Coordinates of C-alpha atoms in Angstrom, one line a residue:
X25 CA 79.8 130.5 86.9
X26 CA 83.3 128.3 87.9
X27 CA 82.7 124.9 87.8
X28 CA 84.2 124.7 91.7
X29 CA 82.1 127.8 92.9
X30 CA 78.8 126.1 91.1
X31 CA 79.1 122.9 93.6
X32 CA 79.2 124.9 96.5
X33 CA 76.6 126.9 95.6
X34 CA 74.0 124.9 97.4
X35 CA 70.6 126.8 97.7
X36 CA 70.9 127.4 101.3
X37 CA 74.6 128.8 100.7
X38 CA 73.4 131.0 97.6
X39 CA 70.1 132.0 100.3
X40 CA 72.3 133.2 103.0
X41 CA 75.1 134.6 101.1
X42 CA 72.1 136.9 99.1
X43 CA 69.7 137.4 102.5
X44 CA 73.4 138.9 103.9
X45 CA 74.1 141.1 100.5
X46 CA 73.9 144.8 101.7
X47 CA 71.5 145.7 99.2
X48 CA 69.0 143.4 99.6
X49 CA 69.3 143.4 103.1
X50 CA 69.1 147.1 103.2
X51 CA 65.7 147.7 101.1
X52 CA 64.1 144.5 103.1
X53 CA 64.3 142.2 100.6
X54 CA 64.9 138.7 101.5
X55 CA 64.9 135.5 99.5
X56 CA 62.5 132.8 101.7
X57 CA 62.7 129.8 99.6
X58 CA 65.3 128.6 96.4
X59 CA 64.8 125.0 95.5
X60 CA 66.9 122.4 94.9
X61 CA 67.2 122.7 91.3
X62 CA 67.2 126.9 91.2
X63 CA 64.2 126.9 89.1
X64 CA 62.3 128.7 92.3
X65 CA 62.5 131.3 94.0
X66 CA 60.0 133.0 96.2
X67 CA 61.4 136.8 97.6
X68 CA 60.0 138.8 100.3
X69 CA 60.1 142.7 100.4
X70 CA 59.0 144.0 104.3
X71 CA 57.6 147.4 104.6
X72 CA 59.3 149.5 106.6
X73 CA 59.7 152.7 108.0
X74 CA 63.0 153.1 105.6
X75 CA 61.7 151.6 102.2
X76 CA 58.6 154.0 102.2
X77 CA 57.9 156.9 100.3
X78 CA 56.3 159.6 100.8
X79 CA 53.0 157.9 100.4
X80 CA 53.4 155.3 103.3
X81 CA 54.0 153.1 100.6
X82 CA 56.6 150.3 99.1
X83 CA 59.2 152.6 97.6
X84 CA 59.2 151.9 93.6
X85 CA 62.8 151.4 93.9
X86 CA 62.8 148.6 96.4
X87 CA 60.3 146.7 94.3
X88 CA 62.6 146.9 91.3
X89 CA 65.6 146.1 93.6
X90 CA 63.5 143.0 94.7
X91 CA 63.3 141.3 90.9
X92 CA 67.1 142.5 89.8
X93 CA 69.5 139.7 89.7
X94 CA 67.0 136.9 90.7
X95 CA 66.7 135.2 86.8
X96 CA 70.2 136.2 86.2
X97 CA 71.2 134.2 89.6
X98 CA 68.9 131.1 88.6
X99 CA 69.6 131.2 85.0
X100 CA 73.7 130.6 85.7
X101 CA 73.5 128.3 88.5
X102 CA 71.2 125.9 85.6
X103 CA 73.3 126.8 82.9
X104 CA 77.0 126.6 84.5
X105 CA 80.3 128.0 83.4
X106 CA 79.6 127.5 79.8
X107 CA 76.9 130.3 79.4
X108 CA 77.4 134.0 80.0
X109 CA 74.2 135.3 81.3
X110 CA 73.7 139.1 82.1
X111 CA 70.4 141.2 83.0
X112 CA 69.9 143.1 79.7
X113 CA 66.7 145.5 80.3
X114 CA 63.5 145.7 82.6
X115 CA 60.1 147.6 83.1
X116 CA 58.1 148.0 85.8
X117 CA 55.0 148.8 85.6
X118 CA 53.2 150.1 89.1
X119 CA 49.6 149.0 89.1
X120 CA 48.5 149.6 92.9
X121 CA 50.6 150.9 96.2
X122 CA 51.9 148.4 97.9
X123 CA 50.6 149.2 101.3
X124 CA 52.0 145.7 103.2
X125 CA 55.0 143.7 102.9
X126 CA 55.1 141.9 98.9
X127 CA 56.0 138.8 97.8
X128 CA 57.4 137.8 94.1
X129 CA 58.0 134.4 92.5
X130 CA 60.7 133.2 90.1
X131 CA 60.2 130.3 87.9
X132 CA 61.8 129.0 85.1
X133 CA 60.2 126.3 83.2
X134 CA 61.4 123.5 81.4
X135 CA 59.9 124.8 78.1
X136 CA 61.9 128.4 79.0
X137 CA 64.9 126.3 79.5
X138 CA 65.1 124.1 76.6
X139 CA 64.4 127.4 74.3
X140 CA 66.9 128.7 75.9
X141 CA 69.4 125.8 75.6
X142 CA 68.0 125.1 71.9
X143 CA 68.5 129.0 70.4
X144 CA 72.1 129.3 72.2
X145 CA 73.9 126.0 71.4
X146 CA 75.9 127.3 68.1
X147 CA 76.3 130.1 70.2
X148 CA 73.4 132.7 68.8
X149 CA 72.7 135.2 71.8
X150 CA 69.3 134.7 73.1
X151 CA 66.9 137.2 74.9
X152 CA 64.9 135.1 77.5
X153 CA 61.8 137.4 78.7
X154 CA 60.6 136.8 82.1
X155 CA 57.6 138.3 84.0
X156 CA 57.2 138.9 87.2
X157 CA 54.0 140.0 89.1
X158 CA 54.7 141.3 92.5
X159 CA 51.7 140.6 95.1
X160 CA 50.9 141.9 98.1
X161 CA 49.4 140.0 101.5
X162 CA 45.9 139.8 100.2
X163 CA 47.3 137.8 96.4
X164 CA 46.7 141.0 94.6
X165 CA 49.0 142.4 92.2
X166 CA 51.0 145.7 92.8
X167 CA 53.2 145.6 90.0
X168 CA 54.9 143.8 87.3
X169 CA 58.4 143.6 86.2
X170 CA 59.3 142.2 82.9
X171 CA 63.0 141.3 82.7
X172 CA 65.1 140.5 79.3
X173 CA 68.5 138.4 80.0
X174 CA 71.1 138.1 77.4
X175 CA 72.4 134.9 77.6
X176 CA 75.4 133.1 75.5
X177 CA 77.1 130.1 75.2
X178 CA 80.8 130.5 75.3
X179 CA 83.1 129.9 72.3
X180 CA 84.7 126.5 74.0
X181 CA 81.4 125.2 74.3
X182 CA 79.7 126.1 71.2
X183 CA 78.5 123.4 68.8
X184 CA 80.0 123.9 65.1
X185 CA 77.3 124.3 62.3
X186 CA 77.5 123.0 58.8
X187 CA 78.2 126.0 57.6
X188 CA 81.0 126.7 59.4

């Protein structure tokens, strides 16, 4: 992410700019929280009469939309302009309908970040794994998404080892 763009990303800016994206706005998603440090994020997905199936239930693709760029987001706003960092693979696995609106929550720790920051710095790719459990009103899980990111750091920025 440009140095310029990352300042002005604020986490209201980056909350309004992604609650106004067509495609989250479309399937009912909507991001109600980011903290101050992008290592949160709590997501909404509302039932309605558009995002069911045929079951009266949380269409399975709305609950995958719901978990797709949100790591990807957090990870470059932490990292900056000197990582690439791309969504590489996901699974979902659907345990129970969702029958009522669900809610997901995004956190990166500071264990995940400094593997992260510790396997990339000669500038190794890295495969971050992050799991996600989608709830619904009553706390119970409906399903659970595991993401892989493929994150880099860029040539400029890469630290020289003594082999090199």
């Amino acid at each position: 992410m440009n140095s310029s763009l990352s300042k002005l990303l604020t986490p209201s800016v980056a909350k309004f700019l992604l609650n106004s994206w067509p495609p989250f706005w479309g399937a009912g998603i909507k991001i109600t929280e980011i903290s101050q440090d992008f290592r949160q994020v709590n997501v909404k997905l509302k039932l309605r009469w558009w995002n069911k199936n045929a079951n009266r239930t949380q269409y399975g693709g709305s609950i995958f939309s719901l978990t797709d760029p949100i790591y990807a987001l957090m990870l470059m706003r932490i990292l900056g302009h000197q990582y690439y960092v791309w969504d590489k693979q996901a699974s979902i696995n659907f345990i129970k309908p969702g029958t009522t609106d669900l809610f997901a929550e995004f956190v990166i720790s500071q264990g995940q970040l400094d593997a992260i920051l510790q396997q990339t710095v000669t500038g190794d790719k890295y495969f971050p794994i992050f799991d996600i459990h989608i709830k619904n009103v009553q706390g119970e899980v409906v399903s659970q998404v595991q993401r892989t990111l493929y994150v880099r750091k860029k040539t400029a920025y890469r630290e020289l080892t003594t082999a090199e």
